[in-house]
Amino acid sequence: MSLVVPFSTLSELPPTQRWSDALRASSLLALSVPREYGGRGAGWDEVLQTLRDLSERDGTLARLFALHHLQLASVLLLGSAEQRERLLPLSVEREWLWGEAVDHQESRLLAREHRRGGFLLQGGRHDCFGAEAVDWLLISARHAPSEGLLIAALPADRSGLDRFEPSGGGLLHCHEVRLHPEDILLPPGLPWTPRAQLRGSLSALLQANIALGLAVQAFENLPARAAAGGLQRLLALGLRLSEQSAVAFESAQAAGNGLSFSRSAALATLVAETAAVAQHAVQVGLRQEGTRARVLAGAT
């Protein structure tokens, strides 16, 4: 892994812009894209290891990387063959950074049918981390007639889509944003398939590995005697569960439309266990770091 942009050229930029430029200058944006679409075709074990390494370095960088690869995987999981063949090679070629504005609970962003096909999006203040830095994004909206959720992929500079980052966060507001039929990955009113449900498991697995990266950083900052206890065991368990989850995800993804609900649910359970251990490891690591800091402060 190599982030080759000199820090001196980036230090005056906002954090999300700084790290998005660094990711574009690296080879990491294409890491998870299958080789048939021009990507590097790395397995999810390698993607997750890279994510943990980035998390040790900077949380903003890790989150941008995780969200990017979640959206690429979403195109594979939710998109049609035509959408995959169109979007993924272009993403690799043009070094697009992907962001996310998908919220299953959000009801303020509404979609209504357009007379020429597709939909218009109106309203909402969708959370979108790194909104001003991304090139493409996945967005969800509520469709009132069907009471269903729509998910689409669109360029971040689409007319009517306002992006802003107050206090380091990211928000979107839509004013008559046009979604063309080819933008729609998941039409409203359709039930979620077991394959579509894999997206939630992958999202949770990525978040768990950001936490594991933070816990590894805490572990490495501790003296050998302090680090040899519970945190070390938690990290070993978390990493083992993460590896098992990555293998299970790849197997489930390869099953395609033959994936069963029970198998998808089993993966979700395994990922939930991984996330629980990762969060516990972070808490233990931060607690031990805090204890060490207080001891050092008392000794000076």
Coordinates of N, CA and C in Angstrom, one line a residue, residues 35-176:
R35 N -11.1 -8.1 -11.8 CA -10.2 -7.9 -12.9 C -11.0 -7.8 -14.2
E36 N -12.1 -8.4 -14.3 CA -12.9 -8.4 -15.6 C -13.4 -7.0 -15.9
Y37 N -13.4 -6.1 -14.8 CA -13.8 -4.7 -15.0 C -12.6 -3.8 -15.0
G38 N -11.4 -4.3 -15.0 CA -10.2 -3.5 -15.0 C -9.6 -3.2 -13.7
G39 N -10.2 -3.8 -12.6 CA -9.6 -3.5 -11.3 C -8.5 -4.5 -10.9
R40 N -8.1 -4.4 -9.7 CA -7.0 -5.3 -9.2 C -7.5 -6.6 -8.7
G41 N -8.8 -6.7 -8.5 CA -9.4 -8.0 -8.1 C -8.9 -8.6 -6.8
A42 N -8.6 -7.7 -5.8 CA -8.2 -8.2 -4.5 C -9.3 -8.9 -3.8
G43 N -9.0 -9.9 -3.0 CA -10.0 -10.5 -2.1 C -10.3 -9.6 -1.0
W44 N -11.5 -9.9 -0.3 CA -11.9 -9.0 0.8 C -11.0 -9.1 2.0
D45 N -10.2 -10.2 2.1 CA -9.3 -10.2 3.2 C -8.2 -9.2 3.1
E46 N -7.8 -9.0 1.8 CA -6.7 -7.9 1.5 C -7.3 -6.5 1.7
V47 N -8.6 -6.3 1.2 CA -9.2 -5.0 1.3 C -9.4 -4.7 2.8
L48 N -9.8 -5.6 3.6 CA -10.0 -5.3 5.1 C -8.6 -5.1 5.8
Q49 N -7.6 -5.8 5.4 CA -6.3 -5.6 6.0 C -5.8 -4.1 5.6
T50 N -6.0 -3.7 4.4 CA -5.6 -2.4 4.0 C -6.4 -1.4 4.8
L51 N -7.7 -1.6 5.0 CA -8.6 -0.7 5.7 C -8.0 -0.6 7.2
R52 N -7.6 -1.7 7.8 CA -7.1 -1.6 9.1 C -5.8 -0.8 9.2
D53 N -5.0 -1.0 8.2 CA -3.7 -0.2 8.1 C -4.0 1.3 8.0
L54 N -5.0 1.6 7.1 CA -5.4 3.0 7.0 C -6.0 3.6 8.3
S55 N -6.8 2.8 8.9 CA -7.4 3.2 10.2 C -6.4 3.6 11.2
E56 N -5.3 2.8 11.2 CA -4.2 3.1 12.2 C -3.6 4.5 11.9
R57 N -3.6 4.9 10.6 CA -3.0 6.1 10.2 C -3.9 7.3 10.4
D58 N -5.2 7.2 9.9 CA -6.1 8.3 10.0 C -7.5 7.8 9.8
G59 N -8.4 8.2 10.7 CA -9.8 7.8 10.6 C -10.5 8.3 9.4
T60 N -10.3 9.5 9.0 CA -10.9 10.1 7.8 C -10.5 9.3 6.6
L61 N -9.3 9.0 6.5 CA -8.8 8.3 5.3 C -9.4 6.9 5.3
A62 N -9.5 6.2 6.4 CA -10.1 4.9 6.5 C -11.5 4.9 6.1
R63 N -12.3 5.9 6.6 CA -13.7 5.9 6.3 C -14.0 6.2 4.8
L64 N -13.2 7.1 4.2 CA -13.4 7.4 2.8 C -13.1 6.1 2.0
F65 N -12.0 5.4 2.3 CA -11.7 4.1 1.7 C -12.8 3.1 1.8
A66 N -13.3 2.9 3.0 CA -14.4 1.9 3.3 C -15.6 2.3 2.5
L67 N -16.1 3.5 2.6 CA -17.3 3.9 1.9 C -17.2 3.8 0.4
H68 N -16.0 4.1 -0.1 CA -15.8 3.9 -1.6 C -16.0 2.5 -2.0
H69 N -15.3 1.5 -1.3 CA -15.4 0.1 -1.7 C -16.8 -0.5 -1.4
L70 N -17.5 0.1 -0.4 CA -18.8 -0.4 -0.2 C -19.7 -0.1 -1.4
Q71 N -19.6 1.1 -1.9 CA -20.4 1.5 -3.1 C -20.1 0.7 -4.3
L72 N -18.8 0.4 -4.5 CA -18.4 -0.4 -5.7 C -19.0 -1.8 -5.5
A73 N -19.0 -2.4 -4.3 CA -19.6 -3.7 -4.1 C -21.1 -3.6 -4.3
S74 N -21.7 -2.5 -3.9 CA -23.1 -2.3 -4.1 C -23.5 -2.3 -5.5
V75 N -22.7 -1.8 -6.4 CA -23.0 -1.9 -7.8 C -23.0 -3.3 -8.3
L76 N -22.1 -4.1 -7.7 CA -22.0 -5.5 -8.1 C -23.2 -6.3 -7.5
L77 N -23.6 -5.9 -6.3 CA -24.7 -6.6 -5.6 C -26.1 -6.2 -6.1
L78 N -26.3 -5.0 -6.4 CA -27.6 -4.4 -6.7 C -27.8 -4.2 -8.2
G79 N -26.7 -3.9 -8.9 CA -26.8 -3.4 -10.3 C -27.1 -4.5 -11.3
S80 N -27.5 -4.1 -12.5 CA -27.7 -5.1 -13.6 C -26.3 -5.3 -14.2
A81 N -26.3 -6.3 -15.1 CA -25.1 -6.5 -15.9 C -24.6 -5.3 -16.6
E82 N -25.6 -4.6 -17.2 CA -25.3 -3.4 -18.0 C -24.7 -2.3 -17.1
Q83 N -25.3 -2.2 -15.9 CA -24.7 -1.1 -15.0 C -23.3 -1.5 -14.5
R84 N -23.1 -2.7 -14.2 CA -21.8 -3.1 -13.8 C -20.7 -2.9 -14.9
E85 N -21.1 -3.3 -16.1 CA -20.2 -3.2 -17.2 C -19.9 -1.7 -17.6
R86 N -20.9 -0.8 -17.3 CA -20.7 0.6 -17.6 C -20.0 1.3 -16.5
L87 N -20.4 1.1 -15.3 CA -19.9 1.9 -14.2 C -18.5 1.5 -13.7
L88 N -18.3 0.2 -13.6 CA -17.0 -0.2 -12.9 C -15.8 0.1 -13.7
P89 N -15.7 -0.2 -15.0 CA -14.5 0.1 -15.8 C -14.3 1.6 -15.9
L90 N -15.4 2.4 -16.0 CA -15.2 3.9 -16.0 C -14.6 4.4 -14.6
S91 N -15.1 3.8 -13.5 CA -14.6 4.2 -12.2 C -13.2 3.9 -12.1
V92 N -12.7 2.8 -12.6 CA -11.3 2.5 -12.6 C -10.5 3.4 -13.5
E93 N -11.0 3.6 -14.7 CA -10.2 4.4 -15.7 C -10.1 5.9 -15.2
R94 N -11.2 6.4 -14.7 CA -11.3 7.8 -14.3 C -11.0 8.1 -12.9
E95 N -10.7 7.1 -12.1 CA -10.3 7.2 -10.7 C -11.4 7.9 -9.9
W96 N -12.6 7.5 -10.1 CA -13.7 8.0 -9.3 C -13.6 7.6 -7.9
L97 N -13.9 8.6 -7.0 CA -14.1 8.3 -5.6 C -15.6 8.3 -5.3
W98 N -16.1 7.2 -4.7 CA -17.5 7.0 -4.5 C -17.8 7.4 -3.0
G99 N -19.0 7.9 -2.8 CA -19.5 8.2 -1.5 C -20.9 7.7 -1.3
E100 N -21.5 7.8 -0.1 CA -22.7 7.2 0.2 C -23.7 8.2 0.8
A101 N -24.9 8.1 0.3 CA -26.0 8.9 1.0 C -27.2 7.9 1.0
V102 N -27.0 6.8 1.6 CA -28.1 5.7 1.7 C -28.5 5.6 3.2
D103 N -29.8 5.8 3.4 CA -30.3 5.8 4.8 C -31.7 5.2 4.7
H104 N -31.8 4.0 5.3 CA -33.1 3.3 5.2 C -34.2 3.9 6.0
Q105 N -33.8 4.8 7.0 CA -34.8 5.4 7.8 C -35.1 6.8 7.4
E106 N -34.4 7.4 6.4 CA -34.6 8.7 6.0 C -35.9 8.9 5.2
S107 N -36.8 9.8 5.6 CA -38.1 10.0 4.9 C -38.2 11.4 4.3
R108 N -37.2 12.2 4.5 CA -37.3 13.6 4.0 C -37.0 13.8 2.6
L109 N -36.2 12.8 2.1 CA -35.8 12.9 0.6 C -36.8 12.0 -0.1
L110 N -37.6 12.6 -1.0 CA -38.6 11.9 -1.7 C -38.4 11.8 -3.2
A111 N -38.9 10.7 -3.7 CA -38.7 10.4 -5.2 C -40.1 10.4 -5.8
R112 N -40.3 11.0 -6.9 CA -41.6 10.9 -7.6 C -41.2 10.7 -9.1
E113 N -42.2 10.0 -9.8 CA -41.9 9.6 -11.2 C -41.8 10.9 -12.1
H114 N -40.9 10.8 -13.0 CA -40.7 11.8 -14.0 C -41.5 11.4 -15.3
R115 N -42.1 12.3 -15.9 CA -43.0 12.0 -17.1 C -42.3 11.3 -18.2
R116 N -41.0 11.5 -18.3 CA -40.2 10.8 -19.3 C -39.5 9.6 -18.9
G117 N -39.8 9.1 -17.7 CA -39.2 7.9 -17.2 C -38.2 8.3 -16.1
G118 N -37.9 7.4 -15.2 CA -37.0 7.7 -14.1 C -37.8 8.5 -13.0
F119 N -37.0 9.2 -12.2 CA -37.6 9.9 -11.0 C -37.0 11.3 -10.8
L120 N -37.6 12.1 -10.0 CA -37.1 13.3 -9.5 C -37.0 13.2 -8.0
L121 N -35.8 13.7 -7.5 CA -35.6 13.7 -6.1 C -35.7 15.1 -5.5
Q122 N -36.4 15.2 -4.4 CA -36.6 16.6 -3.8 C -36.5 16.5 -2.3
G123 N -35.8 17.5 -1.7 CA -35.8 17.6 -0.3 C -34.6 16.9 0.4
G124 N -34.8 16.7 1.7 CA -33.8 16.0 2.5 C -32.6 16.7 2.8
R125 N -31.9 16.3 3.9 CA -30.6 16.7 4.2 C -29.8 15.4 4.6
H126 N -29.5 14.7 3.5 CA -28.9 13.4 3.7 C -27.5 13.5 4.2
D127 N -27.1 12.7 5.2 CA -25.7 12.6 5.6 C -24.9 12.0 4.4
C128 N -23.8 12.5 4.1 CA -22.9 12.0 3.1 C -21.4 12.4 3.5
F129 N -20.7 11.5 4.1 CA -19.4 11.8 4.6 C -18.5 12.1 3.4
G130 N -17.7 13.2 3.5 CA -16.9 13.6 2.4 C -17.6 14.1 1.1
A131 N -18.8 14.7 1.3 CA -19.7 15.0 0.2 C -19.0 15.8 -0.9
E132 N -18.2 16.8 -0.5 CA -17.6 17.7 -1.5 C -16.4 17.1 -2.2
A133 N -15.9 15.9 -1.7 CA -14.7 15.3 -2.3 C -15.0 14.2 -3.2
V134 N -16.2 13.6 -3.2 CA -16.5 12.4 -4.0 C -16.9 12.8 -5.4
D135 N -16.8 11.8 -6.3 CA -17.1 12.0 -7.7 C -18.5 11.3 -8.1
W136 N -18.8 10.2 -7.5 CA -20.0 9.5 -7.7 C -20.5 9.1 -6.3
L137 N -21.8 8.8 -6.3 CA -22.4 8.4 -5.0 C -23.6 7.5 -5.2
L138 N -23.9 6.7 -4.2 CA -25.2 6.0 -4.1 C -26.1 6.8 -3.2
I139 N -27.3 6.9 -3.6 CA -28.3 7.7 -2.8 C -29.6 7.0 -2.7
S140 N -30.3 7.1 -1.6 CA -31.6 6.5 -1.4 C -32.6 7.5 -1.2
A141 N -33.8 7.2 -1.6 CA -35.0 8.1 -1.4 C -36.2 7.3 -1.2
R142 N -37.2 8.0 -0.5 CA -38.4 7.3 -0.2 C -39.4 7.6 -1.3
H143 N -40.1 6.5 -1.8 CA -41.1 6.6 -2.8 C -42.5 6.4 -2.2
A144 N -43.2 7.5 -2.0 CA -44.5 7.5 -1.3 C -45.5 6.5 -1.8
P145 N -45.8 6.5 -3.1 CA -46.8 5.6 -3.6 C -46.6 4.1 -3.3
S146 N -45.3 3.7 -3.4 CA -45.1 2.3 -3.1 C -44.6 2.1 -1.6
E147 N -44.4 3.2 -0.9 CA -43.8 3.1 0.5 C -42.5 2.3 0.5
G148 N -41.8 2.4 -0.6 CA -40.5 1.7 -0.8 C -39.3 2.6 -0.9
L149 N -38.2 2.0 -0.8 CA -36.9 2.7 -0.9 C -36.3 2.5 -2.3
L150 N -35.8 3.6 -2.9 CA -35.1 3.6 -4.1 C -33.7 3.8 -3.9
I151 N -32.8 3.1 -4.6 CA -31.4 3.3 -4.5 C -30.8 3.5 -5.9
A152 N -30.0 4.6 -6.1 CA -29.5 4.9 -7.4 C -28.1 5.3 -7.3
A153 N -27.4 5.2 -8.4 CA -26.0 5.7 -8.6 C -26.0 6.8 -9.5
L154 N -25.3 7.9 -9.1 CA -25.3 9.1 -10.0 C -24.0 9.9 -9.7
P155 N -23.6 10.7 -10.7 CA -22.5 11.6 -10.5 C -22.8 12.7 -9.4
A156 N -21.8 13.0 -8.6 CA -22.0 13.9 -7.5 C -22.2 15.4 -8.0
D157 N -21.9 15.6 -9.3 CA -22.2 17.0 -9.8 C -23.5 17.1 -10.6
R158 N -24.4 16.1 -10.4 CA -25.7 16.1 -11.1 C -26.4 17.4 -10.8
S159 N -27.0 18.0 -11.7 CA -27.8 19.3 -11.6 C -28.8 19.1 -10.5
G160 N -28.9 20.1 -9.5 CA -29.8 20.1 -8.5 C -29.4 19.5 -7.2
L161 N -28.2 18.8 -7.2 CA -27.6 18.2 -6.1 C -26.6 19.1 -5.4
D162 N -27.0 19.6 -4.2 CA -26.1 20.5 -3.4 C -25.4 19.7 -2.4
R163 N -24.1 19.9 -2.4 CA -23.2 19.2 -1.4 C -22.5 20.3 -0.5
F164 N -22.5 20.0 0.8 CA -21.7 20.9 1.7 C -21.3 20.1 2.9
E165 N -20.2 20.6 3.5 CA -19.6 19.9 4.7 C -19.5 20.8 5.9
P166 N -20.6 21.0 6.6 CA -20.5 21.8 7.8 C -19.8 21.0 8.9
S167 N -18.9 21.7 9.6 CA -18.2 21.1 10.8 C -17.5 19.8 10.5
G168 N -17.0 19.6 9.2 CA -16.3 18.4 8.9 C -17.2 17.3 8.5
G169 N -18.5 17.4 8.6 CA -19.4 16.3 8.2 C -19.7 16.5 6.7
G170 N -20.8 15.9 6.3 CA -21.2 16.0 4.9 C -22.7 15.9 4.8
L171 N -23.3 16.8 4.0 CA -24.8 16.8 3.8 C -25.1 17.0 2.3
L172 N -26.2 16.4 2.0 CA -26.8 16.6 0.6 C -28.2 17.2 0.7
H173 N -28.5 18.1 -0.3 CA -29.8 18.5 -0.4 C -30.2 18.4 -1.9
C174 N -31.4 17.9 -2.2 CA -31.8 17.7 -3.6 C -32.9 18.6 -4.0
H175 N -32.7 19.3 -5.1 CA -33.8 20.1 -5.7 C -34.0 19.7 -7.1
E176 N -35.1 18.9 -7.3 CA -35.5 18.4 -8.6 C -34.3 17.7 -9.3

